[in-house]
Coordinates of C-alpha atoms in Angstrom, one line a residue:
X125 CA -9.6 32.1 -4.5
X126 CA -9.2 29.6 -2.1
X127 CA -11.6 26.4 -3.3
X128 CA -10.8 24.3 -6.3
X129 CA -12.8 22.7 -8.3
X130 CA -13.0 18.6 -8.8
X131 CA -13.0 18.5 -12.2
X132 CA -9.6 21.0 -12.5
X133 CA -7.9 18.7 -10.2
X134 CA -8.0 16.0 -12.6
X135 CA -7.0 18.4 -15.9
X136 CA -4.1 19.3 -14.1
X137 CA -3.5 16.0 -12.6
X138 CA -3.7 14.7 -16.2
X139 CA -1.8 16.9 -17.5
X140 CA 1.0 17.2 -14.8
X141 CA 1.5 13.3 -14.8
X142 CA 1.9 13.2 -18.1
X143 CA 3.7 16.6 -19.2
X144 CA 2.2 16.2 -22.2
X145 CA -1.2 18.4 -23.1
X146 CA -2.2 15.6 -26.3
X147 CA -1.7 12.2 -24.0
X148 CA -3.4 13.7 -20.9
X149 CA -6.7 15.2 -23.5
X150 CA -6.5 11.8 -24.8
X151 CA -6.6 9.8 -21.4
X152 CA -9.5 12.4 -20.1
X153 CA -11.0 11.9 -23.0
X154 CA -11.5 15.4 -24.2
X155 CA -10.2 17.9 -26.8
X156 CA -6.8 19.6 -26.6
X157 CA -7.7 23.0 -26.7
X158 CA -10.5 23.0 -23.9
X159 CA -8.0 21.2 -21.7
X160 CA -5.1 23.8 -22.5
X161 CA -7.8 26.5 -21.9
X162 CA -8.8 25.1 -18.7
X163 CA -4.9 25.1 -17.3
X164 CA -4.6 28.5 -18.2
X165 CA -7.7 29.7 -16.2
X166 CA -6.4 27.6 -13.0
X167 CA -3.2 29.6 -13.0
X168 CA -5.0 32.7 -13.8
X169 CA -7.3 31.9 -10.5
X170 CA -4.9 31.1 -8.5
X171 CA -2.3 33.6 -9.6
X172 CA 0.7 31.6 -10.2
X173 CA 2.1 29.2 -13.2
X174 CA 1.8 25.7 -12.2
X175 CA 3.9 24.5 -16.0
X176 CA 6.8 25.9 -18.1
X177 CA 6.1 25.3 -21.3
X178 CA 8.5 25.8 -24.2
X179 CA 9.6 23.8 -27.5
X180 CA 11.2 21.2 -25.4
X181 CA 8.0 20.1 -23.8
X182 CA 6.2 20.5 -20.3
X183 CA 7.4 20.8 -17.5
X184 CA 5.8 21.8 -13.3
X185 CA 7.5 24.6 -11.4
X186 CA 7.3 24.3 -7.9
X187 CA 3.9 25.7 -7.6
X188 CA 3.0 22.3 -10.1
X189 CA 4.9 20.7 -8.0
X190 CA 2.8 21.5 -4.6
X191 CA -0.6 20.8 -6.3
X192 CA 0.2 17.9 -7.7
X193 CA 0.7 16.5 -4.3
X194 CA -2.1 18.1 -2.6
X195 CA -4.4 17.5 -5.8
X196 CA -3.6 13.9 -5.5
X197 CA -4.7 13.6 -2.1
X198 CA -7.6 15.9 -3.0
X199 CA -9.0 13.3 -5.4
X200 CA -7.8 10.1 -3.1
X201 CA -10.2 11.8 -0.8
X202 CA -13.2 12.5 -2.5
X203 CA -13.0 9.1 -4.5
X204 CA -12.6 7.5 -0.7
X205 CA -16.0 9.8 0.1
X206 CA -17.5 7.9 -2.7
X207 CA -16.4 4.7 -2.3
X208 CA -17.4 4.6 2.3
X209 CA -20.6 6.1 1.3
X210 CA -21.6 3.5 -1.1
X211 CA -20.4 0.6 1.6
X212 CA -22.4 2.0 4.3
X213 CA -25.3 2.3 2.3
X214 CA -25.2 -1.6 1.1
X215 CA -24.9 -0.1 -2.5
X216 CA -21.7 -1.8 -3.1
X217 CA -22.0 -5.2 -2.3
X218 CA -23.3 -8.6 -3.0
X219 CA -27.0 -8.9 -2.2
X220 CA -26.3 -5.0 -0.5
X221 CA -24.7 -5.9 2.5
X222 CA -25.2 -3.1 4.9
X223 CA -22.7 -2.6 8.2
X224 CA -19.6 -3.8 6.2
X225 CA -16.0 -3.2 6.6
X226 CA -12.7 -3.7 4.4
X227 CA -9.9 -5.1 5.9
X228 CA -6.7 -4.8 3.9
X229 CA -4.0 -7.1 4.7
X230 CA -0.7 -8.4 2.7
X231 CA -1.2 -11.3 0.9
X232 CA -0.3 -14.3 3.3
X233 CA 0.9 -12.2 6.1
X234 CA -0.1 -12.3 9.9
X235 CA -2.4 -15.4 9.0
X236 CA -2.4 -16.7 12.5
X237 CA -3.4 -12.7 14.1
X238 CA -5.9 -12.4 11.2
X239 CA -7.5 -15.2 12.4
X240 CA -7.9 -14.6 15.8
X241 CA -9.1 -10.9 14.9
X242 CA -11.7 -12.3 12.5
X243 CA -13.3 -15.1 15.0
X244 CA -13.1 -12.7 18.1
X245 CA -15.0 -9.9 16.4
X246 CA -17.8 -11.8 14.3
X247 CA -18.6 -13.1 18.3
X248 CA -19.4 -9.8 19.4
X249 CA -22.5 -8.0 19.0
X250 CA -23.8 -6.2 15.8
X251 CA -20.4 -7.1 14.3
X252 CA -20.3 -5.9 11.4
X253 CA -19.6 -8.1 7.7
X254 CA -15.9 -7.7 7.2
X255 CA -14.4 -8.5 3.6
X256 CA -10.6 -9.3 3.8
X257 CA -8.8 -7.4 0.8
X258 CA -5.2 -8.7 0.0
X259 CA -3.0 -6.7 -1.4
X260 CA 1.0 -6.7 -3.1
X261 CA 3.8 -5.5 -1.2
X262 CA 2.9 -2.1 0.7
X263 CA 0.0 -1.7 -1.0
X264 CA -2.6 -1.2 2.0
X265 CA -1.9 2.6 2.4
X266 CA -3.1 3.1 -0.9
X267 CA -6.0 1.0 -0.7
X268 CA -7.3 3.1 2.8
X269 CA -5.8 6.5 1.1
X270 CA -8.5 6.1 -1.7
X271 CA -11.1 4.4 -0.3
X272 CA -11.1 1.0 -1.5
X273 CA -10.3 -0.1 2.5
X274 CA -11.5 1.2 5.7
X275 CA -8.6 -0.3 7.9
X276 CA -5.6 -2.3 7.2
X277 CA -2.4 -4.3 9.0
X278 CA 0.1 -2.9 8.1
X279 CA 3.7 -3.7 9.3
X280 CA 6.7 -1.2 10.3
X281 CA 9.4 -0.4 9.4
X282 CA 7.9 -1.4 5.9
X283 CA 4.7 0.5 5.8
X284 CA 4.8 4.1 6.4
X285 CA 1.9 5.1 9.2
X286 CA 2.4 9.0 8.1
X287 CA -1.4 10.4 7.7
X288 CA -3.0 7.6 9.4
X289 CA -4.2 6.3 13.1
X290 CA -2.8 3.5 14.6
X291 CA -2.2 0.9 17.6
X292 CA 0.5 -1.8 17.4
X293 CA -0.8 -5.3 17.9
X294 CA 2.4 -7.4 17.9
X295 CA 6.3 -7.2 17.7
X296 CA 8.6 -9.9 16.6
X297 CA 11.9 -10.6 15.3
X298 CA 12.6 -11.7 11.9
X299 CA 13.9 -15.1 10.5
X300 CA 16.2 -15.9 7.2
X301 CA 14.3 -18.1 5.3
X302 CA 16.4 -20.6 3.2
X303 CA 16.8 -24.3 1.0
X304 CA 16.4 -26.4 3.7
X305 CA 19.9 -28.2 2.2
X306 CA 21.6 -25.1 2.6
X307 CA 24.8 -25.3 4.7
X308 CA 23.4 -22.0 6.6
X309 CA 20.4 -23.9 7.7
X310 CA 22.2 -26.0 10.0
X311 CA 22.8 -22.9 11.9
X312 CA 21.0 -22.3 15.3
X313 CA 20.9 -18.5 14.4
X314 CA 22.5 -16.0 12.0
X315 CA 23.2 -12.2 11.3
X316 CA 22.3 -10.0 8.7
X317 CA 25.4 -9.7 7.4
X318 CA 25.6 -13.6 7.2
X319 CA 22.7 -13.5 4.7
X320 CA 23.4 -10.2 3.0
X321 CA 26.0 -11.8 0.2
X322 CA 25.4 -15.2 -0.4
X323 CA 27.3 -16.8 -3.3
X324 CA 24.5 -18.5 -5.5
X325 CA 21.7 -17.3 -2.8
X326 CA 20.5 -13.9 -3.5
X327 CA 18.0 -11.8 -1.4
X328 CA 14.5 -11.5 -3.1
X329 CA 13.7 -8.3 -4.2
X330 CA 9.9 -7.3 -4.3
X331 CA 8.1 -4.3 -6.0
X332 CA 7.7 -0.9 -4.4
X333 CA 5.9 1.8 -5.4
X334 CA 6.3 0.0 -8.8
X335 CA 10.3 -0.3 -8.9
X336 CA 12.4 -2.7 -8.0
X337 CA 14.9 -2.1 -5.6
X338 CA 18.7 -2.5 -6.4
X339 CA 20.5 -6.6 -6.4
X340 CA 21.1 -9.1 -7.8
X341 CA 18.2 -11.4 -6.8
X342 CA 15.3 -12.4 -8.7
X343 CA 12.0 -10.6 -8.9
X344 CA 9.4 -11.6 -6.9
X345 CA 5.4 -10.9 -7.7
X346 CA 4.0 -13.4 -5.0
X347 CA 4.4 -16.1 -1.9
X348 CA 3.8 -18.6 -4.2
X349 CA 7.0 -17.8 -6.7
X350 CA 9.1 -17.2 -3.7
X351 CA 8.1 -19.9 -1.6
X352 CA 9.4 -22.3 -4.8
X353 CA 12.2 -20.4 -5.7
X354 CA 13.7 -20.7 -2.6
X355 CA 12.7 -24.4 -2.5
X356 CA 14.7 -25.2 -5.2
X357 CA 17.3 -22.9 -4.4
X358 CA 17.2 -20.2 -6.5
X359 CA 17.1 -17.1 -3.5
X360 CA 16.6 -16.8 0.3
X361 CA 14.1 -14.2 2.0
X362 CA 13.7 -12.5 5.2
X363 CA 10.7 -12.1 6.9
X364 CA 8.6 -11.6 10.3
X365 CA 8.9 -14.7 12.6
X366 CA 5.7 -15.4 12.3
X367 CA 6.1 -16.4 8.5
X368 CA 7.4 -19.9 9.8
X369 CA 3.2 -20.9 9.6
X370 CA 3.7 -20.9 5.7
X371 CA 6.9 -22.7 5.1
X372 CA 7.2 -25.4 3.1
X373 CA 8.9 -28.6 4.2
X374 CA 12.0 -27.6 1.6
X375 CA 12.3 -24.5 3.5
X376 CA 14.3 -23.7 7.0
X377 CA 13.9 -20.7 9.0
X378 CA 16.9 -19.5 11.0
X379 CA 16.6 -16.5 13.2
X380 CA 18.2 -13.2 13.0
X381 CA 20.1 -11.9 15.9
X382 CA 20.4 -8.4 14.9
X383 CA 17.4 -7.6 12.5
X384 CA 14.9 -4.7 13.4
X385 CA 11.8 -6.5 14.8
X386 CA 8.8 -6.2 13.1
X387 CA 5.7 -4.5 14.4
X388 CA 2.3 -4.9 13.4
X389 CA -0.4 -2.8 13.5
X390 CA -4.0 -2.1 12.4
X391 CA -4.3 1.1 10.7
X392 CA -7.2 3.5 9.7
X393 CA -8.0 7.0 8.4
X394 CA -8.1 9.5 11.6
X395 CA -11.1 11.2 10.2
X396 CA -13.3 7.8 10.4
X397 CA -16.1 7.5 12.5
X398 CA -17.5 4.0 12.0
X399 CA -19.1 2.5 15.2
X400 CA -18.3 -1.0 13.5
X401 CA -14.4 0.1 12.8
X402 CA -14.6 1.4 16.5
X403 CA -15.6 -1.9 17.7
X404 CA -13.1 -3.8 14.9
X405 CA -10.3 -1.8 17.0
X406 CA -11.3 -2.4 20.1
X407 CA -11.3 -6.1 19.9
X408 CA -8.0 -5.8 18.0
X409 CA -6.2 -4.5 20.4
X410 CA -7.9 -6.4 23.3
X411 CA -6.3 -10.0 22.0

């Protein structure tokens, strides 16, 4: 048995997310029973046991383990089917725009490229409609993993390019953003380890992958939060060079002498073949 069905990807998906048969019948919205019967058939196609189940609970074994991961993807995929057939049929948008593209890009980042990317490919020919998606911190490989995007910038070492095809638009160094009456701002540059413990000036820590990362600075949802708390100064950031486009006039950018520059790229699933993405691409990388 070598084809699984839809539907059992999400029981088990359910199921194995939750390791709990009652809270993953309730979020499917189904019975117990079918959904415990339906388990035991997939392991009885596919000839191995995909949960341990004893009085302590639920738990995957390593075969659980494997198609969680691959059933994941599985349903990323078909959901992204879905969701780039229904945008290139117009059946998805205002007034149903036909020939449109999703451009996924982290909130207030690469402004100044975006720009340029936008205007030089709404001159050429047949260009298609493209609808600029931001999104929270690393959140454009999700957003082109399930559909909701059909390309993305996306920024290394930050973003992870595993699965995906890309070509780097732009490398740059990175600045220390910080109170413009700090005593560190006077300084022409600075090195990472200059800015890694600063009494009363913490790093900014942003979500990933819904955790935040260890230290003792505060947590940060959005630009706008930061941008203030560092204005009245409260934590410092670091950031791309080209970031200094968005600083406020209580802010100073020093640069970094030994940070890892930042590269940016657009980004897209390797199995696309849009003629408008094609030509989104190619003017990308022509700037």
């Amino acid at each position: 048995m070598d084809t699984l069905e839809t539907r059992e990807l999400k029981y088990f998906t359910a199921v194995a997310e939750e390791l709990h048969f009652g809270r993953a019948a309730e979020r499917l919205g189904m019975a117990q029973p079918p959904l415990s019967r339906a388990i035991q058939q997939l392991e009885r196609r596919l000839g191995v046991c995909l949960l341990e189940r004893n009085r302590r609970g639920v738990s995957l074994t390593g075969a659980g383990e494997v198609l969680l991961h691959e059933g994941r993807a599985a349903l990323d995929a078909t959901t992204a089917a879905a969701r780039r057939t229904r945008r290139a049929g117009g059946t998805d948008g205002p007034g149903g725009l036909r020939n449109r593209l999703v451009l996924a890009v982290k909130a207030a980042a690469s402004h100044e490229l975006l720009q340029k990317l936008l205007d030089a490919y709404a001159a050429e020919p047949d260009a298609a409609e493209i609808e600029v998606l931001p999104s929270g911190m690393c959140g454009q490989e999700e957003m082109l993993r399930d559909g909701r995007a059909d390309v993305a910038l996306m920024y290394t070492p930050y973003n992870s390019l595993a699965g995906f095809d890309s070509e780097e638009l732009l490398t740059e160094g990175q600045i220390a953003i910080l109170p413009a009456g700090h005593p560190l701002a006077a300084h022409k540059t600075l090195s990472l380890a200059d800015v890694s413990d600063i009494p009363g000036l913490p790093l900014a820590r942003w979500p990933r992958n819904g955790t935040y990362p260890p230290g003792p600075g505060p947590e940060i949802h959005d630009q706008t939060q930061l941008a203030q708390l560092i204005a009245l100064g409260r934590t410092m950031a670091i950031f791309p060079d080209s970031a200094r486009a968005r600083l406020w006039a209580e802010h100073t950018a020093v640069p970094l002498t030994d940070a890892r520059p930042i590269g940016t790229h657009i980004v897209w699933p390797p199995h696309s073949r849009s003629l408008a993405l094609a030509g989104l691409i190619r003017t990308a990388v022509q700037l």
